Amino acid sequence: RIFLLIRFVSAAVVQSTSAPVLRVVGSLLFFLPDPALDDALAAGLLDLAGEQGMEAESLQTYKRILETNSENVTVARRLKLALLAQRLGQWTWAQDMLEKIWSERDGLSREIQAETLFWMGEGAQYLGNENQALDYYLILGWKFPEQNIWALTALYRAGLIYENQGRFTAASRLFSR
């Protein structure tokens, strides 16, 4: 029965370009007997919705899943959702999600930890919390130097914040690294 439901849902999404169909399909997720299937099916919906420009609807579906079955949504998927929320201008929700991921960092790879810190810095900066953003960027730059692109970009952004604050000597030190 689960297989038939998944095939039905997939066919409905593939054949439709309307938001109401995606909302109905998203609602079906709550009737699955195995919550572990939520993330797999919702992941497919997120990808299909994104292809059809319905990212906001997909994010809403995921938010409902997170309210009821958050333990079944992988860290990688939650990170993608936080980035989608940032892109959609839902900065506070995204920041909360990133902070939850960061609170679980002990079991995460260093790459995921570095990426999470970077996006937390970007979110804090966008929300006007420059000092908090600076903390995130500097922690990333100094504690995760092996994560090249994340660490270098974080230190560059920290330097820009220092410049913005008139702290030119500190900015110069970061830029010369």
PDB file of C-alpha atoms in Angstrom:
ATOM      1  CA  ARG A   1       0.000   0.000   0.000  1.00  0.00           C
ATOM      2  CA  ILE A   2       2.826   2.393   0.812  1.00  0.00           C
ATOM      3  CA  PHE A   3       4.407   1.728  -2.561  1.00  0.00           C
ATOM      4  CA  LEU A   4       1.106   2.487  -4.305  1.00  0.00           C
ATOM      5  CA  LEU A   5       0.672   5.696  -2.319  1.00  0.00           C
ATOM      6  CA  ILE A   6       4.184   6.831  -3.207  1.00  0.00           C
ATOM      7  CA  ARG A   7       3.592   6.037  -6.895  1.00  0.00           C
ATOM      8  CA  PHE A   8       0.286   7.923  -6.812  1.00  0.00           C
ATOM      9  CA  VAL A   9       1.870  10.917  -5.141  1.00  0.00           C
ATOM     10  CA  SER A  10       4.812  10.925  -7.548  1.00  0.00           C
ATOM     11  CA  ALA A  11       2.542  10.695 -10.575  1.00  0.00           C
ATOM     12  CA  ALA A  12       0.302  13.478  -9.284  1.00  0.00           C
ATOM     13  CA  VAL A  13       3.227  15.796  -8.690  1.00  0.00           C
ATOM     14  CA  VAL A  14       4.934  15.037 -11.999  1.00  0.00           C
ATOM     15  CA  GLN A  15       1.729  15.578 -13.972  1.00  0.00           C
ATOM     16  CA  SER A  16       0.695  18.738 -12.188  1.00  0.00           C
ATOM     17  CA  THR A  17       2.105  22.219 -12.000  1.00  0.00           C
ATOM     18  CA  SER A  18      -0.419  23.562  -9.549  1.00  0.00           C
ATOM     19  CA  ALA A  19       0.163  24.536  -5.951  1.00  0.00           C
ATOM     20  CA  PRO A  20      -3.153  22.975  -4.774  1.00  0.00           C
ATOM     21  CA  VAL A  21      -1.975  19.537  -5.912  1.00  0.00           C
ATOM     22  CA  LEU A  22       1.269  19.970  -3.993  1.00  0.00           C
ATOM     23  CA  ARG A  23      -0.663  21.025  -0.890  1.00  0.00           C
ATOM     24  CA  VAL A  24      -2.880  17.918  -1.120  1.00  0.00           C
ATOM     25  CA  VAL A  25       0.136  15.697  -1.667  1.00  0.00           C
ATOM     26  CA  GLY A  26       1.888  17.312   1.279  1.00  0.00           C
ATOM     27  CA  SER A  27      -1.142  16.630   3.438  1.00  0.00           C
ATOM     28  CA  LEU A  28      -1.005  12.957   2.474  1.00  0.00           C
ATOM     29  CA  LEU A  29       2.373  12.697   4.171  1.00  0.00           C
ATOM     30  CA  PHE A  30       0.627  12.771   7.533  1.00  0.00           C
ATOM     31  CA  PHE A  31      -1.256   9.562   6.745  1.00  0.00           C
ATOM     32  CA  LEU A  32       1.817   7.456   6.147  1.00  0.00           C
ATOM     33  CA  PRO A  33       2.017   4.671   8.734  1.00  0.00           C
ATOM     34  CA  ASP A  34       5.815   4.839   8.869  1.00  0.00           C
ATOM     35  CA  PRO A  35       7.087   8.323   9.804  1.00  0.00           C
ATOM     36  CA  ALA A  36      10.519   7.408   8.422  1.00  0.00           C
ATOM     37  CA  LEU A  37       9.001   7.658   4.949  1.00  0.00           C
ATOM     38  CA  ASP A  38       8.111  11.316   5.551  1.00  0.00           C
ATOM     39  CA  ASP A  39      11.586  12.626   4.801  1.00  0.00           C
ATOM     40  CA  ALA A  40      12.072  10.498   1.696  1.00  0.00           C
ATOM     41  CA  LEU A  41       8.738  11.457   0.181  1.00  0.00           C
ATOM     42  CA  ALA A  42       8.946  15.081   1.258  1.00  0.00           C
ATOM     43  CA  ALA A  43      12.470  15.281  -0.163  1.00  0.00           C
ATOM     44  CA  GLY A  44      11.079  14.287  -3.540  1.00  0.00           C
ATOM     45  CA  LEU A  45       8.322  16.856  -3.167  1.00  0.00           C
ATOM     46  CA  LEU A  46      10.834  19.558  -2.255  1.00  0.00           C
ATOM     47  CA  ASP A  47      12.872  18.829  -5.368  1.00  0.00           C
ATOM     48  CA  LEU A  48       9.835  18.698  -7.644  1.00  0.00           C
ATOM     49  CA  ALA A  49       8.305  21.808  -6.128  1.00  0.00           C
ATOM     50  CA  GLY A  50      11.572  23.660  -6.544  1.00  0.00           C
ATOM     51  CA  GLU A  51      11.685  22.694 -10.196  1.00  0.00           C
ATOM     52  CA  GLN A  52       8.201  24.121 -10.614  1.00  0.00           C
ATOM     53  CA  GLY A  53       8.866  27.309  -8.654  1.00  0.00           C
ATOM     54  CA  MET A  54       6.770  26.285  -5.648  1.00  0.00           C
ATOM     55  CA  GLU A  55       9.462  26.363  -3.010  1.00  0.00           C
ATOM     56  CA  ALA A  56       7.308  28.246  -0.488  1.00  0.00           C
ATOM     57  CA  GLU A  57       4.653  25.515  -0.594  1.00  0.00           C
ATOM     58  CA  SER A  58       7.293  22.863  -0.176  1.00  0.00           C
ATOM     59  CA  LEU A  59       8.828  24.667   2.794  1.00  0.00           C
ATOM     60  CA  GLN A  60       5.393  24.927   4.425  1.00  0.00           C
ATOM     61  CA  THR A  61       4.908  21.174   4.022  1.00  0.00           C
ATOM     62  CA  TYR A  62       8.274  20.525   5.627  1.00  0.00           C
ATOM     63  CA  LYS A  63       7.485  22.882   8.489  1.00  0.00           C
ATOM     64  CA  ARG A  64       4.412  20.776   9.234  1.00  0.00           C
ATOM     65  CA  ILE A  65       6.505  17.610   9.142  1.00  0.00           C
ATOM     66  CA  LEU A  66       9.082  19.163  11.454  1.00  0.00           C
ATOM     67  CA  GLU A  67       6.348  20.051  13.949  1.00  0.00           C
ATOM     68  CA  THR A  68       5.219  16.434  14.211  1.00  0.00           C
ATOM     69  CA  ASN A  69       8.139  14.200  13.161  1.00  0.00           C
ATOM     70  CA  SER A  70      11.321  16.273  13.327  1.00  0.00           C
ATOM     71  CA  GLU A  71      13.467  13.287  14.331  1.00  0.00           C
ATOM     72  CA  ASN A  72      12.812  11.729  10.917  1.00  0.00           C
ATOM     73  CA  VAL A  73      14.183  14.676   8.952  1.00  0.00           C
ATOM     74  CA  THR A  74      17.914  14.360   8.362  1.00  0.00           C
ATOM     75  CA  VAL A  75      20.376  17.066   9.340  1.00  0.00           C
ATOM     76  CA  ALA A  76      21.344  17.524   5.687  1.00  0.00           C
ATOM     77  CA  ARG A  77      17.687  18.063   4.771  1.00  0.00           C
ATOM     78  CA  ARG A  78      17.176  20.519   7.673  1.00  0.00           C
ATOM     79  CA  LEU A  79      20.238  22.455   6.505  1.00  0.00           C
ATOM     80  CA  LYS A  80      18.788  22.667   2.983  1.00  0.00           C
ATOM     81  CA  LEU A  81      15.480  23.824   4.426  1.00  0.00           C
ATOM     82  CA  ALA A  82      17.205  26.559   6.420  1.00  0.00           C
ATOM     83  CA  LEU A  83      18.934  27.760   3.257  1.00  0.00           C
ATOM     84  CA  LEU A  84      15.642  27.668   1.361  1.00  0.00           C
ATOM     85  CA  ALA A  85      14.025  29.690   4.147  1.00  0.00           C
ATOM     86  CA  GLN A  86      16.836  32.256   3.925  1.00  0.00           C
ATOM     87  CA  ARG A  87      16.341  32.482   0.170  1.00  0.00           C
ATOM     88  CA  LEU A  88      12.609  33.027   0.723  1.00  0.00           C
ATOM     89  CA  GLY A  89      13.282  35.778   3.272  1.00  0.00           C
ATOM     90  CA  GLN A  90      12.273  33.738   6.335  1.00  0.00           C
ATOM     91  CA  TRP A  91      15.464  34.630   8.158  1.00  0.00           C
ATOM     92  CA  THR A  92      14.301  34.140  11.740  1.00  0.00           C
ATOM     93  CA  TRP A  93      12.927  30.653  11.062  1.00  0.00           C
ATOM     94  CA  ALA A  94      16.106  29.760   9.174  1.00  0.00           C
ATOM     95  CA  GLN A  95      18.285  31.023  12.024  1.00  0.00           C
ATOM     96  CA  ASP A  96      16.325  28.981  14.561  1.00  0.00           C
ATOM     97  CA  MET A  97      16.755  25.859  12.412  1.00  0.00           C
ATOM     98  CA  LEU A  98      20.493  26.477  12.024  1.00  0.00           C
ATOM     99  CA  GLU A  99      20.883  26.975  15.770  1.00  0.00           C
ATOM    100  CA  LYS A 100      19.083  23.660  16.392  1.00  0.00           C
ATOM    101  CA  ILE A 101      21.450  21.955  13.976  1.00  0.00           C
ATOM    102  CA  TRP A 102      24.423  23.604  15.697  1.00  0.00           C
ATOM    103  CA  SER A 103      23.206  22.368  19.080  1.00  0.00           C
ATOM    104  CA  GLU A 104      23.534  18.804  17.692  1.00  0.00           C
ATOM    105  CA  ARG A 105      27.011  19.421  16.230  1.00  0.00           C
ATOM    106  CA  ASP A 106      28.841  16.751  18.243  1.00  0.00           C
ATOM    107  CA  GLY A 107      27.598  14.002  15.939  1.00  0.00           C
ATOM    108  CA  LEU A 108      28.083  15.946  12.709  1.00  0.00           C
ATOM    109  CA  SER A 109      30.968  15.969  10.266  1.00  0.00           C
ATOM    110  CA  ARG A 110      33.325  18.935  10.401  1.00  0.00           C
ATOM    111  CA  GLU A 111      32.162  19.963   6.935  1.00  0.00           C
ATOM    112  CA  ILE A 112      28.519  20.182   8.041  1.00  0.00           C
ATOM    113  CA  GLN A 113      29.567  22.008  11.210  1.00  0.00           C
ATOM    114  CA  ALA A 114      31.538  24.555   9.161  1.00  0.00           C
ATOM    115  CA  GLU A 115      28.726  25.066   6.673  1.00  0.00           C
ATOM    116  CA  THR A 116      26.205  25.487   9.491  1.00  0.00           C
ATOM    117  CA  LEU A 117      28.395  28.113  11.175  1.00  0.00           C
ATOM    118  CA  PHE A 118      28.774  29.983   7.893  1.00  0.00           C
ATOM    119  CA  TRP A 119      25.033  30.196   7.282  1.00  0.00           C
ATOM    120  CA  MET A 120      24.444  31.135  10.921  1.00  0.00           C
ATOM    121  CA  GLY A 121      26.871  34.007  10.377  1.00  0.00           C
ATOM    122  CA  GLU A 122      25.074  35.095   7.247  1.00  0.00           C
ATOM    123  CA  GLY A 123      21.714  34.942   9.004  1.00  0.00           C
ATOM    124  CA  ALA A 124      22.958  36.910  12.003  1.00  0.00           C
ATOM    125  CA  GLN A 125      24.458  39.505   9.695  1.00  0.00           C
ATOM    126  CA  TYR A 126      21.248  39.835   7.694  1.00  0.00           C
ATOM    127  CA  LEU A 127      19.237  40.189  10.915  1.00  0.00           C
ATOM    128  CA  GLY A 128      21.513  43.061  11.983  1.00  0.00           C
ATOM    129  CA  ASN A 129      23.492  41.172  14.612  1.00  0.00           C
ATOM    130  CA  GLU A 130      26.964  42.026  13.314  1.00  0.00           C
ATOM    131  CA  ASN A 131      28.800  41.041  16.487  1.00  0.00           C
ATOM    132  CA  GLN A 132      27.091  37.645  16.550  1.00  0.00           C
ATOM    133  CA  ALA A 133      27.900  37.180  12.847  1.00  0.00           C
ATOM    134  CA  LEU A 134      31.501  38.122  13.582  1.00  0.00           C
ATOM    135  CA  ASP A 135      31.648  35.467  16.311  1.00  0.00           C
ATOM    136  CA  TYR A 136      30.307  32.781  13.972  1.00  0.00           C
ATOM    137  CA  TYR A 137      32.672  33.746  11.161  1.00  0.00           C
ATOM    138  CA  LEU A 138      35.731  33.882  13.433  1.00  0.00           C
ATOM    139  CA  ILE A 139      34.940  30.556  15.101  1.00  0.00           C
ATOM    140  CA  LEU A 140      34.593  29.025  11.661  1.00  0.00           C
ATOM    141  CA  GLY A 141      37.789  30.589  10.373  1.00  0.00           C
ATOM    142  CA  TRP A 142      39.924  29.589  13.329  1.00  0.00           C
ATOM    143  CA  LYS A 143      38.465  26.229  14.364  1.00  0.00           C
ATOM    144  CA  PHE A 144      37.796  24.823  10.891  1.00  0.00           C
ATOM    145  CA  PRO A 145      40.743  25.987   8.742  1.00  0.00           C
ATOM    146  CA  GLU A 146      40.712  22.732   6.771  1.00  0.00           C
ATOM    147  CA  GLN A 147      37.262  23.632   5.438  1.00  0.00           C
ATOM    148  CA  ASN A 148      38.869  25.937   2.908  1.00  0.00           C
ATOM    149  CA  ILE A 149      36.011  27.637   1.114  1.00  0.00           C
ATOM    150  CA  TRP A 150      33.904  28.073   4.255  1.00  0.00           C
ATOM    151  CA  ALA A 151      36.821  29.244   6.409  1.00  0.00           C
ATOM    152  CA  LEU A 152      38.269  31.669   3.849  1.00  0.00           C
ATOM    153  CA  THR A 153      34.906  33.179   3.005  1.00  0.00           C
ATOM    154  CA  ALA A 154      34.049  33.488   6.702  1.00  0.00           C
ATOM    155  CA  LEU A 155      37.299  35.314   7.459  1.00  0.00           C
ATOM    156  CA  TYR A 156      36.751  37.613   4.488  1.00  0.00           C
ATOM    157  CA  ARG A 157      33.248  38.434   5.732  1.00  0.00           C
ATOM    158  CA  ALA A 158      34.602  38.987   9.245  1.00  0.00           C
ATOM    159  CA  GLY A 159      37.083  41.453   7.732  1.00  0.00           C
ATOM    160  CA  LEU A 160      34.236  43.277   5.991  1.00  0.00           C
ATOM    161  CA  ILE A 161      32.378  43.546   9.289  1.00  0.00           C
ATOM    162  CA  TYR A 162      35.504  44.919  10.969  1.00  0.00           C
ATOM    163  CA  GLU A 163      35.797  47.498   8.165  1.00  0.00           C
ATOM    164  CA  ASN A 164      32.144  48.428   8.586  1.00  0.00           C
ATOM    165  CA  GLN A 165      32.778  48.941  12.299  1.00  0.00           C
ATOM    166  CA  GLY A 166      35.831  51.116  11.614  1.00  0.00           C
ATOM    167  CA  ARG A 167      38.228  48.496  12.968  1.00  0.00           C
ATOM    168  CA  PHE A 168      40.643  48.738  10.061  1.00  0.00           C
ATOM    169  CA  THR A 169      43.668  47.167  11.746  1.00  0.00           C
ATOM    170  CA  ALA A 170      41.705  44.019  12.608  1.00  0.00           C
ATOM    171  CA  ALA A 171      40.272  43.927   9.089  1.00  0.00           C
ATOM    172  CA  SER A 172      43.735  44.331   7.567  1.00  0.00           C
ATOM    173  CA  ARG A 173      45.075  41.414   9.627  1.00  0.00           C
ATOM    174  CA  LEU A 174      42.304  39.154   8.357  1.00  0.00           C
ATOM    175  CA  PHE A 175      42.693  40.245   4.749  1.00  0.00           C
ATOM    176  CA  SER A 176      46.449  39.623   4.816  1.00  0.00           C
ATOM    177  CA  ARG A 177      46.053  36.019   5.974  1.00  0.00           C
TER     178      ARG A 177
END
